[in-house]
Coordinates of N, CA, C and O and ligand atoms in Angstrom, one line a residue:
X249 N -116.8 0.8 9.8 CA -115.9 -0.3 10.1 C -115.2 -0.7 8.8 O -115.9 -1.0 7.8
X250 N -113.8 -0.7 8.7 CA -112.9 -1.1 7.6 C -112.8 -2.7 7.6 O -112.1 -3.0 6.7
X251 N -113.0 -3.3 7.9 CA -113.2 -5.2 7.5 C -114.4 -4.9 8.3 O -114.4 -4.2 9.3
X252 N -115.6 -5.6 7.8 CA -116.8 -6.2 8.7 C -117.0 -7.9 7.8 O -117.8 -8.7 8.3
X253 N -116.2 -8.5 6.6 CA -116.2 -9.6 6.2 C -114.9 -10.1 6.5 O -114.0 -9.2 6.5
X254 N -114.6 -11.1 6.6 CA -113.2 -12.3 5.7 C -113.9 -13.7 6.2 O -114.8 -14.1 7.0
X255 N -112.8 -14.2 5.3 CA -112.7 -15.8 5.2 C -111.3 -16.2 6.3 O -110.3 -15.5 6.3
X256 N -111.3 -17.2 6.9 CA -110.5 -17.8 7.6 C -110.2 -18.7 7.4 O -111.1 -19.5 7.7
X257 N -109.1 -19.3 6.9 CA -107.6 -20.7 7.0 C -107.5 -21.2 7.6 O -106.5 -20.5 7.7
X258 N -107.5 -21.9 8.6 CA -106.5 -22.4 9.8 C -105.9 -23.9 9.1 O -106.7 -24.8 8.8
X259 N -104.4 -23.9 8.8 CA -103.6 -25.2 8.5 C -102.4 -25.4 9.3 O -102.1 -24.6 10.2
X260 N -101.8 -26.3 9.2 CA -100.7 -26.7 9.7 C -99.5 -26.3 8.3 O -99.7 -26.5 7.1
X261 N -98.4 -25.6 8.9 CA -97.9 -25.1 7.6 C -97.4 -26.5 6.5 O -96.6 -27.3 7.1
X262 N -97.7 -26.8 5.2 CA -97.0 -27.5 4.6 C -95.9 -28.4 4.5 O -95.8 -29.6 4.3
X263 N -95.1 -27.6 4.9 CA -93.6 -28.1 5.5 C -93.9 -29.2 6.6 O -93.4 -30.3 6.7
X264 N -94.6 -28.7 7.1 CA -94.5 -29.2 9.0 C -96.1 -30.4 8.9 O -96.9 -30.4 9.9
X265 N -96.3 -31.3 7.8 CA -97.3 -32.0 8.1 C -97.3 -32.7 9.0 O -96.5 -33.5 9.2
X266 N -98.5 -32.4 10.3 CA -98.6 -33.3 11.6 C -98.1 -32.0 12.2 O -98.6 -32.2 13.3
X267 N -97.5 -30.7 12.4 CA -96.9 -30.4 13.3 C -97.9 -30.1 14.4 O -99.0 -29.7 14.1
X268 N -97.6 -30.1 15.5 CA -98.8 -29.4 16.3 C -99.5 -27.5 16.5 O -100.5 -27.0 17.0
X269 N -98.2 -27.1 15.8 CA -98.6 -25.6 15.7 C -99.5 -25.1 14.3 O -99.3 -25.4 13.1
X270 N -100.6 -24.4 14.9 CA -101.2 -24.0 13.6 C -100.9 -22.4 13.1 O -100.5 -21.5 13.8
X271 N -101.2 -22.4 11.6 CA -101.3 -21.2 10.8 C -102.8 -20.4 10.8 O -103.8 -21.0 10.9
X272 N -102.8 -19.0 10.7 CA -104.3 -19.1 10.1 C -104.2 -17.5 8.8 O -103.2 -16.7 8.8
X273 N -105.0 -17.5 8.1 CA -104.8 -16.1 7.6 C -106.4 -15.7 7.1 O -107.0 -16.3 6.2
X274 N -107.0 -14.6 7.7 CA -108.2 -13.9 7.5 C -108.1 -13.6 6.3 O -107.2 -12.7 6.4
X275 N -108.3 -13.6 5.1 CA -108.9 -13.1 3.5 C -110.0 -12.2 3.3 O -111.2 -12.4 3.0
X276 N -109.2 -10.8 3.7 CA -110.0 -9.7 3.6 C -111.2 -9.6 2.0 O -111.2 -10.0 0.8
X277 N -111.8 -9.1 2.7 CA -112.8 -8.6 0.9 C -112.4 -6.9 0.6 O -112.6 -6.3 -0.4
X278 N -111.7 -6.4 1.8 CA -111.2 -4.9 1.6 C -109.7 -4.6 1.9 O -109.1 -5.0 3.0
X279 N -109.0 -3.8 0.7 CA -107.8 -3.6 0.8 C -107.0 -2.6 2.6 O -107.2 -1.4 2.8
X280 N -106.7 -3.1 3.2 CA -106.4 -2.3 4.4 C -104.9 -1.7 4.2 O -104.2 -1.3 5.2
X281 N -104.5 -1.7 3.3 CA -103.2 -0.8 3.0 C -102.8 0.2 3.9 O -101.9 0.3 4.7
X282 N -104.3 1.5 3.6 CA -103.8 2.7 4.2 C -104.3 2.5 5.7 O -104.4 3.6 6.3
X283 N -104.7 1.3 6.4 CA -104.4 1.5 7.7 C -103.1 0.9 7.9 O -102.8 1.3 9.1
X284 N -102.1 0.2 7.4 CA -101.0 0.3 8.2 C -99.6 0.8 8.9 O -98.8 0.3 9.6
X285 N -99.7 2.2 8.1 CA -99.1 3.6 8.9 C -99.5 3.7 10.4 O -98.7 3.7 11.4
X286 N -101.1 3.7 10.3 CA -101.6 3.6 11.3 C -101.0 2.7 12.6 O -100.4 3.2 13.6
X287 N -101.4 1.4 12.3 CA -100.5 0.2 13.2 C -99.1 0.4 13.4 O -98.6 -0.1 14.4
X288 N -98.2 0.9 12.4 CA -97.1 1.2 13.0 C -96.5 1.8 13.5 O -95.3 1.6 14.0
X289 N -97.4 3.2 13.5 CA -97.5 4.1 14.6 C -98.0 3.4 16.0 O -97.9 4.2 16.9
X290 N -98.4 2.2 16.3 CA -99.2 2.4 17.6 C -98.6 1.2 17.9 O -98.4 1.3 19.1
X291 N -98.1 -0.2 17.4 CA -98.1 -1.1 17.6 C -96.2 -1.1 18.0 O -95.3 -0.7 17.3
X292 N -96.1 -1.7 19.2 CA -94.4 -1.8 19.6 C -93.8 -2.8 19.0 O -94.3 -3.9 18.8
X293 N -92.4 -2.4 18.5 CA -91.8 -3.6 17.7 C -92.2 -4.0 16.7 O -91.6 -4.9 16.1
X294 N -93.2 -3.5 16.2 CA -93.9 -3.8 14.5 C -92.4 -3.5 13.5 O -91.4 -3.1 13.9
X295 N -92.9 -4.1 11.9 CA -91.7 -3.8 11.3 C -92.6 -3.1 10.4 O -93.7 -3.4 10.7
X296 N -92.5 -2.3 9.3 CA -92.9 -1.8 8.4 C -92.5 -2.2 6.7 O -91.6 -1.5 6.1
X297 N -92.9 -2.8 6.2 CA -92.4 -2.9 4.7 C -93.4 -2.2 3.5 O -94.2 -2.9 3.0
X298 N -93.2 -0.5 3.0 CA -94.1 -0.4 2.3 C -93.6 -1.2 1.1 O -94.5 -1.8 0.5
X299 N -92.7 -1.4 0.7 CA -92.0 -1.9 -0.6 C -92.8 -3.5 -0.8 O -92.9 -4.0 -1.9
X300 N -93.2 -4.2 0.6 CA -93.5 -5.5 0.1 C -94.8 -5.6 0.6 O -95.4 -6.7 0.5
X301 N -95.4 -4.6 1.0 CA -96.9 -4.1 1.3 C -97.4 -4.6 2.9 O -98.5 -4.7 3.4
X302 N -96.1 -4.8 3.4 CA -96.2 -5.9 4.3 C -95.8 -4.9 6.0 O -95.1 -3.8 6.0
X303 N -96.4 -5.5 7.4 CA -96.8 -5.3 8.5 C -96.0 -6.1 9.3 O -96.1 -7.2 8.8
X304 N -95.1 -6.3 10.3 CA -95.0 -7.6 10.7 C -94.8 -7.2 12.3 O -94.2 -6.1 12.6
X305 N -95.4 -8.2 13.3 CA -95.4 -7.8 14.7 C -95.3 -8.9 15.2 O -96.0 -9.8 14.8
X306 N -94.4 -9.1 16.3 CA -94.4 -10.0 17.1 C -95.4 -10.5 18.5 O -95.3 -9.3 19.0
X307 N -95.9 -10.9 19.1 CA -96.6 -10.5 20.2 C -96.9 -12.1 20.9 O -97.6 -13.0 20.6
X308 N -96.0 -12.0 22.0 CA -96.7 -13.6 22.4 C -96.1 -14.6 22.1 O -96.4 -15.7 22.6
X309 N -95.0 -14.6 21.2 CA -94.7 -15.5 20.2 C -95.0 -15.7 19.2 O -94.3 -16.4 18.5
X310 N -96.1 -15.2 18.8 CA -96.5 -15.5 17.4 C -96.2 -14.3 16.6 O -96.0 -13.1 17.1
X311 N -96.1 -14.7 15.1 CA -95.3 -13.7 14.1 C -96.9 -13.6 13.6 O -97.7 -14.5 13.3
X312 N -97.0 -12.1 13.5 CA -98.3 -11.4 13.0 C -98.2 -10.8 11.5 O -97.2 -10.1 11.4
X313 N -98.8 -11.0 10.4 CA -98.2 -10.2 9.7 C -99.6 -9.7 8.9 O -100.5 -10.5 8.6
X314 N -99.5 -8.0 8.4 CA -100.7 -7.8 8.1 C -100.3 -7.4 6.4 O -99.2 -6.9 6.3
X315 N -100.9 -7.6 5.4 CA -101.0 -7.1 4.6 C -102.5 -6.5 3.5 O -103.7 -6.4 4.0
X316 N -102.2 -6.4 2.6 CA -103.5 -5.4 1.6 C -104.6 -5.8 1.8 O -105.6 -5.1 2.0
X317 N -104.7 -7.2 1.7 CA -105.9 -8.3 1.8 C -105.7 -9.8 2.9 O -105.9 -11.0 2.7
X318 N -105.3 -9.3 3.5 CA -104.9 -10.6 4.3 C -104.2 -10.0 5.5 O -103.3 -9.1 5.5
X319 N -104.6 -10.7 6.8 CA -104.0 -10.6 8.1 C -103.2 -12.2 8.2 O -103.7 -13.0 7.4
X320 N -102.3 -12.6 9.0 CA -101.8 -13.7 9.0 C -101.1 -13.8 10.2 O -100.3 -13.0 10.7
X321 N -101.5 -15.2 10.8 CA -100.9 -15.1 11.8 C -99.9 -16.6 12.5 O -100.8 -17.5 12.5
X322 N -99.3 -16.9 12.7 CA -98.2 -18.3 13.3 C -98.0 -18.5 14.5 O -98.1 -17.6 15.3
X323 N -97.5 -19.8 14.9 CA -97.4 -20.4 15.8 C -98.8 -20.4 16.8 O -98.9 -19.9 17.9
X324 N -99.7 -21.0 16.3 CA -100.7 -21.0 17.0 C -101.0 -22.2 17.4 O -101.0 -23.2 16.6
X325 N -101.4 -22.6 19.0 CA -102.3 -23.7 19.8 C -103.0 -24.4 19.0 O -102.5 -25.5 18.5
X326 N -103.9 -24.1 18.7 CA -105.1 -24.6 18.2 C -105.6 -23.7 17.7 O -105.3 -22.5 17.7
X327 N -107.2 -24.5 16.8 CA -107.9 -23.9 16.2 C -108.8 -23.0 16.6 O -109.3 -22.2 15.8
X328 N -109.1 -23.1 17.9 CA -110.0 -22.7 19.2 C -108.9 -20.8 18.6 O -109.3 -19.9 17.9
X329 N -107.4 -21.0 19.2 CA -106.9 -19.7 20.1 C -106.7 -19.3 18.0 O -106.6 -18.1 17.6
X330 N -106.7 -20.0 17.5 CA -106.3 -19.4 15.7 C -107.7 -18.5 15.7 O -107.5 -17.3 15.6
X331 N -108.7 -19.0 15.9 CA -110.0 -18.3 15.4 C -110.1 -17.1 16.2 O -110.4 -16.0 15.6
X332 N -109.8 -17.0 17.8 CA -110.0 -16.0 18.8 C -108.4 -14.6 18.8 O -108.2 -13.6 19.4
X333 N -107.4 -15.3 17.8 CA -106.7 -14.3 17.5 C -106.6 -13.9 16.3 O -105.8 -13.0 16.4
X334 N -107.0 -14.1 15.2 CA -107.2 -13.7 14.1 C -108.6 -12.7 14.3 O -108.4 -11.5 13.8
X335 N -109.8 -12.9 14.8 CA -110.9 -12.2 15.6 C -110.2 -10.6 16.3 O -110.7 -9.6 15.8
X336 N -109.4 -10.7 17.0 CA -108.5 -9.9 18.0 C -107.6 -8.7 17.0 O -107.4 -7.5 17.3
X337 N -107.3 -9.7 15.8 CA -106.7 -9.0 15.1 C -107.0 -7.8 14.3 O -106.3 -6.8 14.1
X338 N -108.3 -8.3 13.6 CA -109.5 -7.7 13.2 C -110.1 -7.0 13.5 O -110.7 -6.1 12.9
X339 N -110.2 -7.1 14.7 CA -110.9 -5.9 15.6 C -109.6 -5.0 15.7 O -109.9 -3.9 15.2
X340 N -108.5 -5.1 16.3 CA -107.5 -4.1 16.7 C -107.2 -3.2 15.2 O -106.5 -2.2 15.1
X341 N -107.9 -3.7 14.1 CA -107.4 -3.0 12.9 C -108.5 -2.3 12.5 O -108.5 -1.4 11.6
X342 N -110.0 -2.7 13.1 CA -111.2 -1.6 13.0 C -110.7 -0.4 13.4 O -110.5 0.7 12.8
X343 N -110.3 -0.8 15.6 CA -110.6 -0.1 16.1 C -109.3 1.0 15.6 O -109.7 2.0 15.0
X344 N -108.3 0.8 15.8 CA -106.8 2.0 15.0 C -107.9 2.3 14.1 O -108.7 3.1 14.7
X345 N -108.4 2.0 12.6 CA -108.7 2.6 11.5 C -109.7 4.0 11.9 O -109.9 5.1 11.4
X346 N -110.4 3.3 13.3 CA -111.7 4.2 13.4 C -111.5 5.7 13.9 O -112.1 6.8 13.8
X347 N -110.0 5.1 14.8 CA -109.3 5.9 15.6 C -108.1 7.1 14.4 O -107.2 7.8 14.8
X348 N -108.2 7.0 14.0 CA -107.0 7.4 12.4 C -107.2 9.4 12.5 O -106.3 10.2 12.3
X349 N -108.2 9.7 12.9 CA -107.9 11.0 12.9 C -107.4 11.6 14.2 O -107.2 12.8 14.2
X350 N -107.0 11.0 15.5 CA -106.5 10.7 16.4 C -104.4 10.4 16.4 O -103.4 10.8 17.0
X351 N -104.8 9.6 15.5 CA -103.1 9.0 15.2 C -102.2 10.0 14.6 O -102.8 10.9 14.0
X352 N -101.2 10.0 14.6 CA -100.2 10.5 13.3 C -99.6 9.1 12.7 O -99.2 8.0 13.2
X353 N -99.7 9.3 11.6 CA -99.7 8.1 10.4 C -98.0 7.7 10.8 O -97.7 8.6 11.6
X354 N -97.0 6.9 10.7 CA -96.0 6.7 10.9 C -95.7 5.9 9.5 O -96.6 5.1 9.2
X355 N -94.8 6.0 8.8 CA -94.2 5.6 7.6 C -92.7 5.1 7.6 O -92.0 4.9 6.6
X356 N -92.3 5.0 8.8 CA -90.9 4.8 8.9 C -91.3 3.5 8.9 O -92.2 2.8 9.4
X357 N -89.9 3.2 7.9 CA -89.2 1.9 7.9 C -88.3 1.3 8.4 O -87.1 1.4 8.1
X358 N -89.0 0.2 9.7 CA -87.7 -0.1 10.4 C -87.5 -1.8 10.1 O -88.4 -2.7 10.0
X359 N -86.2 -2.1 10.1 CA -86.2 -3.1 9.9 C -85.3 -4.1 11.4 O -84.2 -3.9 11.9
X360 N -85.9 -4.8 11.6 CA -85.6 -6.3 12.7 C -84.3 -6.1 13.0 O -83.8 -6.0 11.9
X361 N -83.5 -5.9 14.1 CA -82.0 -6.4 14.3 C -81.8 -7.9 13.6 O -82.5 -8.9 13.8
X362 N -80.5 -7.8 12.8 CA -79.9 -8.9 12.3 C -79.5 -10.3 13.8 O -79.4 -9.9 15.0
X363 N -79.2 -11.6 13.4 CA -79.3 -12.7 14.8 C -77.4 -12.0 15.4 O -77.1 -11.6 16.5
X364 N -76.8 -12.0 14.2 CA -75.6 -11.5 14.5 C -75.2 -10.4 15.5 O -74.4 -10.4 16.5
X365 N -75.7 -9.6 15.2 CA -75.6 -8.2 15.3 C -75.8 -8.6 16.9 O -74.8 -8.5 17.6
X366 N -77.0 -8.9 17.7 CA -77.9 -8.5 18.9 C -77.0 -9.7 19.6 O -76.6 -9.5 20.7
X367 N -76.5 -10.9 18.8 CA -75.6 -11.9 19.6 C -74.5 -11.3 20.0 O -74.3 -11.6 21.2
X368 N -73.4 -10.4 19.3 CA -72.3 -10.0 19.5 C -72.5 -9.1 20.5 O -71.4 -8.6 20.8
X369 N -73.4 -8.4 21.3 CA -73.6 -7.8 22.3 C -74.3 -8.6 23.7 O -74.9 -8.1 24.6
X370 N -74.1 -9.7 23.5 CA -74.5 -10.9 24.2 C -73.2 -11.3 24.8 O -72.3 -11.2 24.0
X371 N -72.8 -11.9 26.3 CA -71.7 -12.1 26.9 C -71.0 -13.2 26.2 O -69.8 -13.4 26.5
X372 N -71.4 -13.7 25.5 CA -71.1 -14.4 24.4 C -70.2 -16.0 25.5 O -69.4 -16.7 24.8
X373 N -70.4 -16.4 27.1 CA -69.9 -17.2 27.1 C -70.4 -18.5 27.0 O -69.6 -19.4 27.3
X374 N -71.9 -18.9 26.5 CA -72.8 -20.1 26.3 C -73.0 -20.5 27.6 O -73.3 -21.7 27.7
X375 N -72.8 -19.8 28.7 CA -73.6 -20.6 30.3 C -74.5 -21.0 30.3 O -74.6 -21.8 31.2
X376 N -75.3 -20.9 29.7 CA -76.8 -21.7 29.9 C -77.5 -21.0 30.9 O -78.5 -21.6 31.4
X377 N -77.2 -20.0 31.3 CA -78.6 -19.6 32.7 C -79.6 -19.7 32.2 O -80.5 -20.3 32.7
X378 N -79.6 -18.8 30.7 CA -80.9 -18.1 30.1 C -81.7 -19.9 29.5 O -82.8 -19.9 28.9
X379 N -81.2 -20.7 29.8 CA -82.1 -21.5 29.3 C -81.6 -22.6 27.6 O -81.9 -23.7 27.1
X380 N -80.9 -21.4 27.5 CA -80.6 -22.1 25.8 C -79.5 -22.5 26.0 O -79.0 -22.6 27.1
X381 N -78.8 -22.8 24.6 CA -77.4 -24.0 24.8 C -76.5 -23.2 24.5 O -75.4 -23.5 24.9
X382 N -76.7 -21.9 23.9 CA -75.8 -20.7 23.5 C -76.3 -19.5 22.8 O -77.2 -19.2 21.9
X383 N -75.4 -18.8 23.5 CA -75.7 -17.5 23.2 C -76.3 -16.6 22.2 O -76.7 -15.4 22.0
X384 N -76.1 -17.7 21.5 CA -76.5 -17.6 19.5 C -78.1 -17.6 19.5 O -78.8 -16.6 19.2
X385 N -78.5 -19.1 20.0 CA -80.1 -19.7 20.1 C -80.7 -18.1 21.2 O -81.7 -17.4 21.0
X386 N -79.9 -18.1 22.0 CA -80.6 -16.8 23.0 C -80.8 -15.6 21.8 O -81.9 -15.2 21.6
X387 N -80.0 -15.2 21.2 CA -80.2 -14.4 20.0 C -81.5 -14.2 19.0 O -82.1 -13.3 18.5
X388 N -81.5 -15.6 19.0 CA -83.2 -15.6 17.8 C -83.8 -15.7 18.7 O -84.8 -14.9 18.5
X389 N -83.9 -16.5 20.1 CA -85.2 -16.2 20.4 C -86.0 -14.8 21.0 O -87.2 -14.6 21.2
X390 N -84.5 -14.1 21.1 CA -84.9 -12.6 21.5 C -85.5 -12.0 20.5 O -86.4 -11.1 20.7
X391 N -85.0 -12.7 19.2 CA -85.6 -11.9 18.0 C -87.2 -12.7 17.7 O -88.2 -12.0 17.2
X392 N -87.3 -14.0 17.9 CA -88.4 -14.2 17.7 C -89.5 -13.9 18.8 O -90.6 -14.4 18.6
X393 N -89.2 -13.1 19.9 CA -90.0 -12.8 20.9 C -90.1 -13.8 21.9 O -90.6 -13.5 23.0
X394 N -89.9 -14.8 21.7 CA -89.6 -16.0 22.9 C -88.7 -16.2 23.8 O -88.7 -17.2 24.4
X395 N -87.7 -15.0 24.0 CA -87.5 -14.6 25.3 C -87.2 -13.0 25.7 O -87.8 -12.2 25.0
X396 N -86.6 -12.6 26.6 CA -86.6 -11.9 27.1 C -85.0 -11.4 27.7 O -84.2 -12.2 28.2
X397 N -84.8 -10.0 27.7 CA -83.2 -9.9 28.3 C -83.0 -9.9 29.7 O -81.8 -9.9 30.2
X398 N -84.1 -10.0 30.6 CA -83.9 -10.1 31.7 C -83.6 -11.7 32.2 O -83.3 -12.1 33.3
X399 N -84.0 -12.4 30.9 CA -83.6 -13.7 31.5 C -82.0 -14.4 31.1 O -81.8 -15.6 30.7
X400 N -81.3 -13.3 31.3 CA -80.0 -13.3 30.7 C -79.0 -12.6 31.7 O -78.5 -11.5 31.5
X401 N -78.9 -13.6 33.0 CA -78.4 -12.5 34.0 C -77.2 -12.1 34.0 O -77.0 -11.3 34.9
X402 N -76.2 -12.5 33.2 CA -74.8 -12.0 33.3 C -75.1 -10.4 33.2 O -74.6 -9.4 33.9
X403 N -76.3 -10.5 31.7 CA -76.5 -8.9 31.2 C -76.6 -8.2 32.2 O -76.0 -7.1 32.0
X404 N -77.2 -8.3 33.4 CA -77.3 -7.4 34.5 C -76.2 -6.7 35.6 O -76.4 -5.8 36.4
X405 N -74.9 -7.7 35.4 CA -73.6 -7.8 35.8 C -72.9 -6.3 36.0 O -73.1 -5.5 35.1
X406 N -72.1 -5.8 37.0 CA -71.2 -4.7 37.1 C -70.4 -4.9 35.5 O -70.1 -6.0 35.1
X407 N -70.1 -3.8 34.6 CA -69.3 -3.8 33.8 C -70.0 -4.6 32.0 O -69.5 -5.0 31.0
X408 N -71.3 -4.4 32.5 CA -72.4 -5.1 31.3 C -73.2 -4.2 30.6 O -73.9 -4.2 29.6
X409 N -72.6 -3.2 31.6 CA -74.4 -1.5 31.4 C -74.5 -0.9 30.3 O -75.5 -0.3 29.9
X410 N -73.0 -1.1 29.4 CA -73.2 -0.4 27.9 C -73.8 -1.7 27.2 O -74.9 -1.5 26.9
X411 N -73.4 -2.7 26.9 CA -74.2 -3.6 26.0 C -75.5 -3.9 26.2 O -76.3 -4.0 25.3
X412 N -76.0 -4.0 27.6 CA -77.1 -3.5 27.4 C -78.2 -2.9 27.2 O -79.3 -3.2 26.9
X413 N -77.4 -1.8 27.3 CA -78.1 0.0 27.1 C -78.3 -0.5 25.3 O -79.4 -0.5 24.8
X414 N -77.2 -0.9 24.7 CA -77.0 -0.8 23.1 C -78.4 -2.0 22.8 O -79.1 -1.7 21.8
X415 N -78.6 -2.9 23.3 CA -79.4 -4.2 23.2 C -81.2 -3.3 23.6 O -82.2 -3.3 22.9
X416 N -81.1 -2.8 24.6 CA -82.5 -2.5 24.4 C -82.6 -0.8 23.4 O -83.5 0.0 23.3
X417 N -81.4 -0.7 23.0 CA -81.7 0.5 21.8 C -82.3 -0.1 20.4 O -83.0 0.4 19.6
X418 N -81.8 -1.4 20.4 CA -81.9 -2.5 19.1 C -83.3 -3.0 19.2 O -84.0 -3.1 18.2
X419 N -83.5 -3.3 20.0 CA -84.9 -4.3 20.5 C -85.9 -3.8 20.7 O -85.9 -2.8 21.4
X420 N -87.5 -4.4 20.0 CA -88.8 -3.9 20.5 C -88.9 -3.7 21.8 O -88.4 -4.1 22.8
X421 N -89.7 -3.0 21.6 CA -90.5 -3.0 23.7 C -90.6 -4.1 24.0 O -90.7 -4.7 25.1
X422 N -90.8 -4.5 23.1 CA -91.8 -5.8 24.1 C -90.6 -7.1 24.7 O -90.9 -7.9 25.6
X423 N -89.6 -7.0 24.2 CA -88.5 -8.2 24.5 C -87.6 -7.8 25.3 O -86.8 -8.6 25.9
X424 N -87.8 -6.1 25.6 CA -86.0 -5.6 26.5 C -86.5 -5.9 27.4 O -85.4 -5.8 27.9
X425 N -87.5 -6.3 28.6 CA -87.1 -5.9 29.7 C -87.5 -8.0 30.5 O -87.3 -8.2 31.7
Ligands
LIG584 S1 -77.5 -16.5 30.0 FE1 -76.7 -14.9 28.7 S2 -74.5 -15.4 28.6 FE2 -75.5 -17.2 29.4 S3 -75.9 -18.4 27.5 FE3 -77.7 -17.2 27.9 S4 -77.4 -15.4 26.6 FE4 -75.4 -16.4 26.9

């Protein structure tokens, strides 16, 4: 087993005293570096940074981010769902490590669609179906994983099929559909 110890955080981030969302971050005792080729091979929409040693995945809403000595994870409920996903996390990084002669290591560095970029392929008229006030706010939250393009129904429209062919070429799995 590659982590069988850490320490666990759970705060409210600094900035945000009182906020209701918690932080947490596991403080490994073992460097997990060379597993995360591994996770980026397996994990959808992960981002890869070897340059900042850094992991980053979305899932659920929450921004996952793994690095050398430390897993980290945001926007969390409570302290209850902080402890049982930081746990989740830990284990998903035994079980990949254990699994490693199985995998092909993946080293590509991909980096996030810019908010710009994924907006200008958005019908760009601010209707509000999707929920937000404009087409912009629909943009981060696509990018923050907090929504989804199917809840964007113009996108589905006669005469829409190339922007959104281009939108789920840009986008993790987990947000195109
Ligand atoms: S439903 Fe689509 S077009 Fe309408 S505001 Fe939301 S993102 Fe823009």
């Amino acid at each position: 087993m590659l982590i069988e110890h850490y320490a666990l955080d759970i705060f409210t981030p600094p900035c945000e005293p009182g906020a209701e969302r918690f932080s947490a971050i596991a403080r490994l005792t073992v460097d997990i570096s060379e597993a995360l080729p591994y996770l980026n091979a397996t994990l959808r929409g992960a981002v890869y940074r070897p340059d900042a040693g850094a992991l980053t995945w979305k899932k659920g809403g929450r921004s996952i981010t793994f690095r050398a000595y430390e897993i980290a994870a945001a926007n969390l409920e409570d302290r209850t769902e902080a402890t049982k996903i930081i746990d989740g996390l830990v284990d998903l990084v035994n079980r990949t490590w254990e699994r490693r002669d199985e995998i092909t290591p993946d080293h590509t560095v991909r980096r996030r669609p810019d908010p710009m970029t994924v907006y200008n392929l958005l019908p760009k008229t601010n209707c509000r179906v999707c929920g937000q006030p404009t087409c912009f706010t629909f943009a981060l939250k696509l990018l923050a994983g907090q929504a989804k393009l199917k809840q964007c129904p113009p996108l589905s429209e006669p005469g829409s099929e190339k922007r959104r062919e281009q939108l789920e070429t840009l986008l993790p799995d987990g947000i195109k559909r």
